[in-house]
Coordinates of C-alpha atoms in Angstrom, one line a residue:
Chain V
M1173 CA -29.5 9.7 -45.8
T1174 CA -26.2 8.8 -47.4
S1175 CA -23.8 6.3 -45.8
N1176 CA -21.4 9.2 -45.0
Q1177 CA -24.1 11.3 -43.4
I1178 CA -24.9 8.3 -41.1
Q1179 CA -21.3 7.8 -40.3
D1180 CA -21.0 11.5 -39.3
E1181 CA -24.1 11.0 -37.1
I1182 CA -22.4 8.1 -35.4
I1183 CA -19.2 10.1 -34.9
N1184 CA -21.2 12.8 -33.2
E1185 CA -23.0 10.4 -30.9
F1186 CA -19.8 8.8 -29.8
S1187 CA -18.2 12.2 -29.2
L1188 CA -20.8 12.7 -26.4
L1189 CA -19.3 9.8 -24.5
D1190 CA -16.1 11.8 -24.0
G1191 CA -13.8 8.8 -24.3
D1192 CA -15.2 7.1 -21.2
M1193 CA -14.5 3.4 -21.8
E1194 CA -17.2 2.0 -19.6
M1195 CA -19.9 4.3 -21.0
T1196 CA -18.8 3.4 -24.5
V1197 CA -19.0 -0.3 -23.9
F1198 CA -22.5 0.1 -22.3
Y1199 CA -23.6 2.4 -25.2
I1200 CA -22.5 -0.2 -27.8
M1201 CA -24.3 -2.9 -25.9
E1202 CA -27.4 -0.7 -25.8
L1203 CA -27.2 -0.2 -29.6
G1204 CA -27.1 -4.0 -30.0
Q1205 CA -30.2 -4.4 -27.8
K1206 CA -32.1 -2.1 -30.2
L1207 CA -31.1 -4.3 -33.3
P1208 CA -34.2 -6.4 -34.1
P1209 CA -33.3 -10.1 -33.4
M1210 CA -32.8 -12.3 -36.4
K1211 CA -35.2 -15.2 -37.1
E1212 CA -33.8 -18.4 -35.5
E1213 CA -34.1 -20.3 -38.8
D1214 CA -31.7 -17.7 -40.4
K1215 CA -29.0 -18.4 -37.8
T1216 CA -27.4 -21.1 -40.0
E1217 CA -23.8 -22.1 -40.6
D1218 CA -24.0 -20.5 -44.1
N1219 CA -25.0 -17.2 -42.6
I1220 CA -22.1 -17.0 -40.1
V1221 CA -19.6 -14.2 -40.9
K1222 CA -16.2 -16.0 -41.0
G1223 CA -13.4 -14.4 -39.1
C1224 CA -15.3 -13.3 -36.0
Q1225 CA -14.4 -14.5 -32.5
S1226 CA -18.1 -14.2 -31.5
K1227 CA -20.8 -15.7 -33.6
V1228 CA -22.2 -13.2 -36.1
W1229 CA -25.0 -14.1 -38.5
M1230 CA -25.8 -11.9 -41.5
T1231 CA -28.2 -12.0 -44.4
A1232 CA -28.9 -9.5 -47.2
N1233 CA -31.9 -9.0 -49.3
L1234 CA -32.6 -6.7 -52.2
H1235 CA -35.7 -4.5 -51.9
H1236 CA -36.1 -2.8 -55.3
D1237 CA -32.6 -1.3 -55.8
T1238 CA -31.4 -1.2 -52.2
L1239 CA -30.0 -3.8 -49.8
H1240 CA -31.5 -4.7 -46.5
F1241 CA -29.3 -6.5 -43.9
D1242 CA -30.4 -8.6 -41.0
A1243 CA -27.7 -9.4 -38.5
D1244 CA -27.4 -10.9 -35.0
S1245 CA -24.7 -12.0 -32.6
N1246 CA -24.3 -14.1 -29.5
T1247 CA -22.4 -11.3 -27.7
A1248 CA -23.9 -8.0 -26.8
I1249 CA -20.8 -5.9 -27.9
T1250 CA -20.5 -7.5 -31.3
K1251 CA -24.2 -7.1 -31.8
G1252 CA -23.8 -3.4 -31.1
L1253 CA -20.9 -3.2 -33.5
V1254 CA -22.7 -4.9 -36.3
S1255 CA -25.8 -2.7 -35.7
L1256 CA -23.6 0.3 -36.6
L1257 CA -22.8 -1.3 -40.0
V1258 CA -26.4 -2.3 -40.6
R1259 CA -27.4 1.3 -39.8
I1260 CA -24.9 2.7 -42.3
F1261 CA -25.6 0.2 -45.1
N1262 CA -29.3 -0.5 -44.8
G1263 CA -31.3 1.0 -47.7
Q1264 CA -28.2 1.8 -49.8
T1265 CA -27.6 0.5 -53.3
P1266 CA -25.1 -2.2 -53.9
E1267 CA -22.9 0.3 -55.7
D1268 CA -23.0 2.8 -52.8
I1269 CA -22.1 0.0 -50.3
M1270 CA -19.2 -1.1 -52.4
N1271 CA -17.9 2.4 -52.9
T1272 CA -18.4 3.6 -49.3
D1273 CA -15.1 4.4 -47.5
L1274 CA -15.7 3.6 -43.8
Y1275 CA -14.0 6.2 -41.7
F1276 CA -16.1 6.4 -38.6
M1277 CA -14.3 3.6 -36.8
H1278 CA -11.0 5.6 -36.6
K1279 CA -12.9 8.8 -35.7
I1280 CA -14.6 7.2 -32.8
G1281 CA -11.3 5.4 -31.7
M1282 CA -12.8 2.0 -32.1
E1283 CA -9.4 0.3 -31.9
R1284 CA -9.2 1.5 -28.3
F1285 CA -12.2 -0.4 -27.1
I1286 CA -12.5 -3.4 -29.3
G1287 CA -8.9 -4.7 -29.4
T1288 CA -7.1 -6.6 -32.2
Q1289 CA -9.2 -9.7 -32.3
R1290 CA -12.5 -7.9 -32.5
S1291 CA -11.1 -5.4 -35.0
N1292 CA -10.3 -8.4 -37.3
G1293 CA -13.8 -9.6 -36.7
F1294 CA -15.2 -6.2 -37.5
A1295 CA -13.3 -6.1 -40.8
S1296 CA -14.8 -9.5 -41.6
M1297 CA -18.3 -8.1 -41.2
I1298 CA -17.6 -5.1 -43.5
K1299 CA -16.1 -7.5 -46.0
Q1300 CA -19.2 -9.7 -45.9
M1301 CA -21.5 -6.8 -46.5
K1302 CA -19.4 -5.6 -49.4
L1303 CA -19.4 -9.1 -50.8
Y1304 CA -23.2 -9.3 -50.6
A1305 CA -23.3 -5.9 -52.4
L1306 CA -21.0 -7.2 -55.1
A1307 CA -23.0 -10.4 -55.5
Y1308 CA -26.3 -8.5 -55.9
K1309 CA -24.7 -6.0 -58.3
T1310 CA -23.3 -8.8 -60.4
K1311 CA -26.6 -10.6 -60.4
K1312 CA -28.4 -7.5 -61.5
E1313 CA -25.9 -6.9 -64.4
L1314 CA -26.2 -10.5 -65.6
S1315 CA -30.0 -10.4 -65.6
S1316 CA -30.2 -7.1 -67.5
Chain S
M316 CA -14.3 -25.2 0.0
D317 CA -11.1 -26.2 1.7
T318 CA -9.0 -23.3 3.2
L319 CA -5.7 -23.7 4.8
A320 CA -5.5 -23.7 8.6
L321 CA -2.6 -21.3 8.5
K322 CA -3.7 -17.7 8.9
P323 CA -2.2 -15.4 6.3
T324 CA 0.6 -13.3 7.8
L325 CA 1.9 -11.4 4.8
D326 CA 2.0 -7.6 4.5
I327 CA 0.3 -7.4 1.1
S328 CA 0.6 -3.7 0.6
K329 CA 4.3 -4.0 1.2
I330 CA 4.5 -6.8 -1.3
R331 CA 2.5 -4.9 -3.9
K332 CA 5.1 -2.1 -3.8
Q333 CA 7.6 -4.6 -5.2
F334 CA 5.5 -4.9 -8.4
P335 CA 5.9 -1.8 -10.5
I336 CA 3.4 -2.9 -13.1
L337 CA 0.5 -2.8 -10.6
N338 CA 0.9 1.0 -10.3
Q339 CA -0.9 2.0 -13.4
K340 CA -4.3 3.0 -14.7
V341 CA -6.2 1.2 -17.4
N342 CA -9.1 3.1 -19.0
G343 CA -8.8 5.7 -16.3
K344 CA -9.1 3.2 -13.4
N345 CA -6.5 1.5 -11.2
L346 CA -5.4 -1.8 -12.7
V347 CA -6.9 -4.8 -11.0
Y348 CA -4.9 -7.7 -12.4
L349 CA -6.8 -11.0 -11.9
D350 CA -5.4 -13.0 -14.8
N351 CA -2.5 -14.6 -12.9
A352 CA -3.2 -18.1 -14.2
A353 CA -2.3 -16.8 -17.6
T354 CA 0.8 -15.1 -16.3
N355 CA 1.7 -13.4 -13.1
Q356 CA 3.6 -10.2 -12.6
K357 CA 7.3 -9.8 -11.8
P358 CA 8.8 -8.3 -8.7
Q359 CA 11.4 -5.6 -9.2
R360 CA 14.2 -7.9 -8.2
V361 CA 13.4 -10.2 -11.2
I362 CA 13.3 -7.2 -13.6
D363 CA 16.5 -5.9 -12.1
A364 CA 18.2 -9.3 -12.6
L365 CA 17.4 -9.2 -16.3
T366 CA 18.7 -5.7 -16.7
A367 CA 21.8 -6.4 -14.6
Y368 CA 22.6 -9.5 -16.7
Y369 CA 22.6 -7.5 -19.9
E370 CA 24.4 -4.6 -18.4
K371 CA 27.2 -6.6 -16.7
D372 CA 27.3 -10.3 -17.3
N373 CA 26.1 -11.1 -20.8
A374 CA 28.1 -13.9 -22.4
N375 CA 27.5 -17.3 -23.8
I376 CA 27.7 -19.9 -21.2
H377 CA 29.5 -23.3 -20.6
R378 CA 32.2 -23.1 -23.1
G379 CA 33.8 -19.6 -22.8
I380 CA 36.8 -19.3 -20.6
H381 CA 36.8 -15.5 -20.1
T382 CA 35.5 -13.8 -17.0
L383 CA 32.1 -12.8 -18.3
A384 CA 31.4 -16.3 -19.5
E385 CA 32.4 -17.6 -16.1
R386 CA 30.0 -15.2 -14.3
A387 CA 27.1 -16.0 -16.7
T388 CA 27.7 -19.7 -16.4
K389 CA 27.8 -19.6 -12.6
A390 CA 24.6 -17.5 -12.4
Y391 CA 22.8 -19.9 -14.9
E392 CA 23.8 -23.0 -13.0
A393 CA 22.9 -21.3 -9.7
T394 CA 19.3 -21.2 -10.8
R395 CA 19.5 -24.9 -11.6
H396 CA 20.6 -25.6 -8.0
S397 CA 18.0 -23.3 -6.6
M398 CA 15.3 -25.1 -8.6
Q399 CA 16.6 -28.5 -7.4
G400 CA 16.0 -27.3 -3.8
F401 CA 12.7 -25.7 -4.8
I402 CA 11.2 -29.0 -5.8
G403 CA 13.3 -31.3 -3.7
A404 CA 15.0 -33.1 -6.6
K405 CA 17.7 -35.7 -5.7
H406 CA 20.2 -34.7 -8.4
V407 CA 20.8 -31.3 -9.9
E408 CA 21.2 -32.9 -13.3
E409 CA 17.5 -33.9 -13.1
I410 CA 16.6 -30.2 -13.7
I411 CA 16.4 -29.4 -17.4
F412 CA 15.8 -25.9 -18.6
T413 CA 13.2 -25.6 -21.4
R414 CA 11.1 -22.8 -22.9
G415 CA 8.2 -23.7 -20.5
V416 CA 5.7 -26.4 -19.7
T417 CA 4.6 -26.8 -23.3
E418 CA 8.1 -27.6 -24.4
S419 CA 8.7 -29.8 -21.4
I420 CA 5.7 -32.0 -22.2
N421 CA 6.6 -32.1 -25.9
L422 CA 10.1 -33.2 -24.9
V423 CA 8.8 -36.1 -22.9
A424 CA 6.1 -37.1 -25.4
S425 CA 8.6 -37.0 -28.2
S426 CA 11.7 -38.4 -26.6
Y427 CA 10.3 -40.9 -24.1
G428 CA 7.3 -41.6 -26.3
R429 CA 9.2 -42.4 -29.4
A430 CA 11.6 -44.6 -27.6
F431 CA 9.2 -46.5 -25.3
L432 CA 5.7 -46.4 -26.7
K433 CA 4.6 -49.3 -29.0
A434 CA 1.4 -49.9 -31.0
G435 CA -1.4 -50.8 -28.6
D436 CA 0.2 -49.1 -25.6
E437 CA -2.0 -46.7 -23.6
V438 CA -1.5 -43.1 -22.5
I439 CA -3.8 -41.7 -19.9
I440 CA -4.6 -38.0 -19.5
S441 CA -7.5 -36.3 -17.7
G442 CA -10.6 -34.5 -19.0
M443 CA -9.4 -31.2 -17.4
E444 CA -6.0 -31.0 -19.2
H445 CA -4.7 -27.9 -20.9
H446 CA -4.2 -28.4 -24.6
S447 CA -0.4 -28.5 -24.0
N448 CA -1.0 -31.7 -22.0
I449 CA -3.4 -33.2 -24.6
V450 CA -2.0 -32.4 -28.1
P451 CA 1.5 -33.7 -27.6
W452 CA 0.1 -37.1 -26.4
Q453 CA -2.4 -37.1 -29.3
M454 CA 0.5 -36.6 -31.7
I455 CA 2.7 -39.3 -30.3
C456 CA -0.2 -41.8 -29.9
E457 CA -1.1 -41.3 -33.6
E458 CA 2.5 -41.7 -34.6
K459 CA 3.0 -44.9 -32.6
G460 CA -0.5 -46.4 -32.8
A461 CA -1.0 -46.0 -29.1
I462 CA -4.3 -45.4 -27.5
L463 CA -5.2 -42.2 -25.6
K464 CA -7.6 -42.6 -22.6
V465 CA -9.2 -39.9 -20.5
I466 CA -9.9 -39.8 -16.8
P467 CA -13.5 -38.4 -16.4
V468 CA -14.2 -35.2 -14.5
S469 CA -17.1 -34.7 -12.1
E470 CA -19.7 -31.9 -12.2
A471 CA -17.7 -30.3 -9.3
G472 CA -14.5 -30.5 -11.4
E473 CA -12.8 -33.4 -9.6
L474 CA -11.1 -36.4 -11.2
D475 CA -12.9 -39.7 -10.7
L476 CA -10.2 -41.8 -9.1
D477 CA -12.3 -45.0 -9.2
A478 CA -12.7 -44.5 -13.0
Y479 CA -9.0 -43.9 -13.2
R480 CA -8.2 -47.1 -11.4
K481 CA -10.3 -49.0 -14.0
L482 CA -8.6 -47.2 -16.9
V483 CA -5.0 -48.2 -15.9
T484 CA -4.0 -51.6 -17.3
T485 CA -0.8 -53.5 -18.0
K486 CA -0.7 -51.6 -21.4
T487 CA -0.6 -48.2 -19.7
K488 CA 2.8 -46.7 -20.3
I489 CA 2.3 -43.0 -19.5
V490 CA 0.0 -41.0 -17.3
A491 CA 0.0 -37.2 -17.7
V492 CA -2.2 -35.0 -15.5
N493 CA -2.0 -31.5 -14.1
H494 CA -1.2 -30.8 -10.5
A495 CA -3.8 -27.9 -10.5
S496 CA -6.3 -27.0 -13.2
N497 CA -6.0 -23.7 -15.0
S498 CA -9.7 -23.5 -15.7
L499 CA -11.2 -24.9 -12.6
G500 CA -8.5 -24.4 -9.9
T501 CA -8.9 -28.1 -8.8
I502 CA -5.8 -29.5 -7.0
N503 CA -5.6 -33.1 -8.2
P504 CA -4.7 -36.1 -6.0
I505 CA -1.5 -36.6 -7.9
K506 CA 0.2 -38.8 -5.2
E507 CA -2.5 -41.3 -5.5
I508 CA -2.5 -41.1 -9.3
I509 CA 1.3 -41.6 -9.3
D510 CA 1.1 -44.6 -6.9
I511 CA -1.6 -46.3 -8.9
A512 CA 0.3 -45.8 -12.2
H513 CA 3.5 -47.1 -10.7
K514 CA 1.7 -50.4 -9.6
H515 CA 1.3 -50.9 -13.3
E516 CA 4.8 -49.8 -14.1
A517 CA 3.6 -46.7 -16.0
V518 CA 5.5 -43.4 -15.8
V519 CA 3.8 -40.2 -14.7
L520 CA 4.2 -36.7 -15.9
I521 CA 2.8 -33.9 -13.8
D522 CA 2.0 -30.5 -15.4
G523 CA 2.9 -28.2 -12.6
A524 CA 2.2 -24.9 -14.4
Q525 CA -0.5 -23.8 -12.1
A526 CA 1.0 -25.3 -9.0
S527 CA 4.6 -24.3 -8.5
A528 CA 3.8 -20.7 -7.3
H529 CA 1.0 -21.9 -5.0
L530 CA 1.6 -25.4 -3.7
T531 CA 4.5 -27.2 -2.1
V532 CA 6.2 -29.5 -4.6
N533 CA 8.5 -32.3 -3.5
V534 CA 9.2 -34.5 -6.5
Q535 CA 10.9 -37.2 -4.3
E536 CA 7.9 -37.4 -2.0
L537 CA 5.5 -37.5 -4.9
D538 CA 7.8 -39.9 -6.7
C539 CA 6.6 -38.5 -10.0
D540 CA 8.7 -39.4 -13.0
F541 CA 8.5 -36.0 -14.7
Y542 CA 7.4 -32.6 -13.3
C543 CA 7.0 -29.5 -15.5
I544 CA 7.3 -25.9 -14.3
S545 CA 6.5 -22.6 -16.0
S546 CA 8.7 -19.7 -15.0
H547 CA 6.3 -17.0 -16.0
K548 CA 3.6 -18.4 -13.8
M549 CA 5.8 -18.2 -10.7
Y550 CA 6.9 -14.6 -10.8
G551 CA 9.7 -15.4 -13.3
P552 CA 10.3 -14.2 -16.8
T553 CA 8.6 -15.7 -19.9
G554 CA 10.3 -18.0 -22.2
T555 CA 11.7 -20.4 -19.7
G556 CA 10.7 -23.2 -17.4
I557 CA 11.9 -26.6 -16.3
L558 CA 11.4 -30.3 -16.9
Y559 CA 12.3 -32.4 -13.9
G560 CA 12.9 -36.0 -14.8
K561 CA 14.2 -38.9 -12.7
K562 CA 17.9 -39.4 -13.6
E563 CA 17.5 -43.0 -14.7
L564 CA 14.7 -42.1 -17.1
L565 CA 16.5 -39.1 -18.6
E566 CA 19.6 -41.1 -19.1
K567 CA 17.7 -43.7 -21.1
M568 CA 15.8 -41.1 -23.3
P569 CA 17.1 -40.1 -26.7
P570 CA 17.8 -36.3 -27.3
Y571 CA 14.9 -34.1 -28.2
M572 CA 16.6 -31.4 -30.2
G573 CA 20.0 -31.7 -31.8
G574 CA 22.7 -29.1 -32.0
G575 CA 25.4 -27.4 -29.9
E576 CA 25.8 -28.0 -26.2
M577 CA 24.0 -31.4 -26.2
I578 CA 26.9 -33.2 -27.8
K579 CA 30.1 -34.8 -26.6
E580 CA 31.8 -35.2 -29.9
V581 CA 30.7 -34.6 -33.5
T582 CA 32.1 -36.2 -36.6
F583 CA 30.3 -36.9 -39.8
A584 CA 30.6 -40.6 -39.1
K585 CA 29.0 -40.4 -35.7
T586 CA 28.0 -38.0 -33.0
T587 CA 27.9 -38.8 -29.3
Y588 CA 25.7 -37.0 -26.8
N589 CA 26.4 -35.1 -23.7
D590 CA 25.3 -36.2 -20.2
I591 CA 22.1 -34.9 -18.7
P592 CA 21.0 -32.2 -18.3
Y593 CA 22.9 -30.8 -21.3
K594 CA 21.7 -33.6 -23.5
F595 CA 18.4 -31.9 -23.5
E596 CA 19.6 -28.3 -23.7
A597 CA 20.6 -27.8 -27.3
G598 CA 21.7 -24.4 -28.5
T599 CA 22.3 -21.2 -26.6
P600 CA 19.6 -21.2 -23.9
N601 CA 17.5 -18.4 -22.5
I602 CA 20.4 -17.4 -20.3
A603 CA 19.1 -14.0 -19.0
D604 CA 15.6 -15.3 -18.1
V605 CA 17.0 -18.4 -16.4
I606 CA 19.2 -16.2 -14.3
A607 CA 16.4 -13.9 -13.4
L608 CA 14.2 -16.9 -12.5
N609 CA 16.5 -17.4 -9.5
E610 CA 15.2 -14.2 -8.1
A611 CA 11.6 -15.4 -8.5
I612 CA 12.5 -18.6 -6.6
S613 CA 14.1 -16.5 -3.8
F614 CA 11.0 -14.2 -3.7
I615 CA 8.8 -17.2 -3.2
N616 CA 11.1 -18.8 -0.6
E617 CA 11.4 -15.6 1.4
L618 CA 7.7 -15.1 1.6
G619 CA 7.1 -18.8 2.3
K620 CA 4.9 -20.8 0.0
E621 CA 2.5 -21.8 2.8
N622 CA 2.0 -18.1 3.5
I623 CA 1.3 -17.3 -0.2
A624 CA -1.1 -20.3 -0.4
A625 CA -2.9 -19.2 2.8
H626 CA -3.4 -15.6 1.4
E627 CA -4.7 -16.9 -2.0
A628 CA -7.0 -19.4 -0.2
E629 CA -8.5 -16.5 1.7
L630 CA -9.1 -14.6 -1.6
L631 CA -10.7 -17.7 -3.1
A632 CA -12.9 -18.3 -0.1
Y633 CA -14.0 -14.6 -0.3
T634 CA -14.7 -14.9 -4.0
V635 CA -16.8 -18.0 -3.5
E636 CA -18.7 -16.3 -0.8
K637 CA -19.4 -13.1 -2.8
L638 CA -19.9 -14.3 -6.4
P639 CA -23.0 -16.5 -5.8
T640 CA -24.8 -13.5 -4.1
L641 CA -25.1 -12.2 -7.7
Q642 CA -28.2 -14.2 -8.8
P643 CA -27.3 -15.3 -12.3
V644 CA -23.7 -16.1 -11.6
K645 CA -22.8 -19.8 -11.7
L646 CA -19.5 -21.0 -10.4
I647 CA -17.6 -23.5 -12.6
G648 CA -15.1 -25.5 -10.6
T649 CA -16.2 -26.2 -7.1
A650 CA -13.7 -28.9 -6.1
K651 CA -13.0 -29.4 -2.4
H652 CA -9.3 -28.6 -2.8
K653 CA -8.4 -25.7 -5.1
V654 CA -5.7 -23.1 -5.9
G655 CA -6.8 -19.5 -6.2
V656 CA -8.7 -19.8 -9.5
Q657 CA -12.4 -19.3 -10.0
S658 CA -14.3 -19.7 -13.3
F659 CA -17.9 -18.6 -13.6
I660 CA -20.6 -17.9 -16.1
I661 CA -23.5 -15.6 -16.1
D662 CA -26.7 -16.9 -17.7
G663 CA -27.7 -14.9 -20.7
I664 CA -24.5 -12.8 -20.8
H665 CA -21.6 -13.9 -23.0
H666 CA -18.2 -14.1 -21.3
F667 CA -16.6 -11.8 -24.0
D668 CA -19.0 -9.1 -23.0
I669 CA -18.2 -9.6 -19.3
G670 CA -14.5 -9.5 -20.0
Q671 CA -14.7 -6.4 -22.1
M672 CA -16.9 -4.6 -19.6
L673 CA -14.5 -5.5 -16.7
D674 CA -11.6 -4.3 -18.8
A675 CA -13.4 -0.9 -19.3
R676 CA -13.2 -0.7 -15.4
G677 CA -9.5 -1.6 -15.4
I678 CA -10.1 -5.2 -14.3
A679 CA -8.1 -7.9 -16.2
V680 CA -9.7 -11.4 -16.2
R681 CA -9.5 -14.2 -18.8
T682 CA -12.5 -15.2 -20.9
G683 CA -13.0 -18.1 -23.2
H684 CA -12.1 -21.8 -23.2
H685 CA -8.7 -21.3 -21.4
C686 CA -7.1 -23.8 -23.7
T687 CA -9.3 -26.5 -22.2
Q688 CA -11.9 -27.0 -25.0
P689 CA -12.7 -30.7 -24.1
L690 CA -13.5 -29.6 -20.5
M691 CA -15.7 -26.8 -21.7
D692 CA -17.5 -29.2 -24.0
Q693 CA -18.1 -31.5 -21.1
F694 CA -19.8 -28.6 -19.2
G695 CA -21.8 -27.7 -22.3
I696 CA -20.4 -24.2 -22.4
E697 CA -18.3 -22.2 -24.9
G698 CA -16.2 -20.6 -22.2
T699 CA -16.1 -19.0 -18.8
V700 CA -14.8 -15.8 -17.1
R701 CA -11.9 -16.7 -14.9
A702 CA -10.5 -14.7 -12.0
S703 CA -7.1 -16.1 -10.8
Y704 CA -5.0 -14.8 -7.9
S705 CA -1.4 -14.2 -6.9
V706 CA 0.1 -13.0 -3.7
Y707 CA -0.3 -9.3 -4.5
N708 CA -4.1 -9.5 -5.0
T709 CA -6.4 -8.1 -2.3
K710 CA -10.0 -8.6 -1.0
G711 CA -10.6 -5.0 -2.2
E712 CA -9.9 -6.2 -5.8
V713 CA -12.3 -9.0 -5.4
D714 CA -14.9 -6.4 -4.3
Q715 CA -14.2 -4.4 -7.4
L716 CA -14.7 -7.6 -9.5
V717 CA -18.1 -8.2 -7.9
E718 CA -19.1 -4.5 -8.3
G719 CA -18.2 -4.6 -12.0
L720 CA -20.3 -7.8 -12.4
E721 CA -23.2 -6.2 -10.5
R722 CA -23.2 -3.3 -13.0
I723 CA -23.2 -5.5 -16.1
I724 CA -25.9 -7.7 -14.7
K725 CA -28.0 -4.7 -13.9
F726 CA -27.5 -3.2 -17.3
L727 CA -28.1 -6.3 -19.4
K728 CA -30.9 -8.0 -17.4

């Protein structure tokens, strides 16, 4: 599936919550619970996403031509939020990740339930993933 | 947990009607505002006073001779007199209006500290202080080469007075502690702290931010040298507060900010300074909010502080009874004497998640380190969830808090 197709899936899923804040928060936490936990040895200072209020760790690895992300957080809601990004970007090429316009957050009204602080943190996670994509794209170009 | 002997006598539902902000829904649920230690809500009379000032009386104060200036000046100074009575100060000029407790503490640290601290002198604070009562002292100690010492805090969240006695020496010049802790709710034995400090000729500053709306304050009985009050934590507007200082100290202290109002005469050769309190009130003050603060003082006086305290003590006792019935909840701050503040953590659930989930149910609590990072470090935690009460809160609201926590525990455990 393309990033946009996954985004549309997410928008559809959230529309079923009908704007109920409590259900939305529980749903996001549930999503986070489904995210496979990261290996403890990967939860290092270097892997922390800067700019997040909670602790968010993230690593990226290239499998053939696509990127695979591992992420974890010390708070259930942030884990849920990062799981959405992992779902969208996992298995995509670095070019696709860099070029993806993320629109799902506004469509699901994320700013209503995560507030300014968390929104800034979320932007940091997106930035980190795109930076990983850029790094891998550049590495590939340099080695070819 | 200590509760007051006085039985609460207030009609809370009648009091709630005076607070228009409480009548709203958050995320489809009725607002349950339990973040009063951060700021408490304003009764209509305070809001009306602000509007009335700008509608009828707005003018710059103290120097204008026209009618509006007279009215504004009278109203401003009336608050000063009310505050004098509120805290039992001997002289009205001992009441200085500032932007709040943070500015009050900075004023003393800067003005008294610069003039009277020397290298090797000691300043004592406690391990449960708010950053506003830590950082100004760190700054002045660094500047002057003075040493900052810290009174230890027990597991229950009480100050170790024996340890404090050992900390105070002939080199101690300033002791600065809070009357009540914003994170733990602990009411500190400030009279004893003051008396011990005075035996060593040290001055004492009390951070009264969490106390003035909840506890009786009599600065002459306490014999504190400085007492700081926050307007917005006592039903008054934001952006104002007071520093009380003993007259003889304030008169010795150099000005903090320079500018208009605080001068007697200005020439390029030399400037002379005004008398207290104006020496410490440079520039056009926060006139409207100081005037409206007078209504907050009247609000508290009419209800009676002991009645407010009794009601909040009942809410705290109810909270302490209910919260531990939820298995993984651990109370942080279990001192014998407390104001209506209760911090807690839930093992395995981050405080951000708890706060967010409660907000989804319309419940406002505070999460995090509450500007007391050293205290959190001592307890080995990142932060807590904090419920804090004012006179308009109810047992029903505590029930809603508990219900909300039950749901999140059930979901995540």
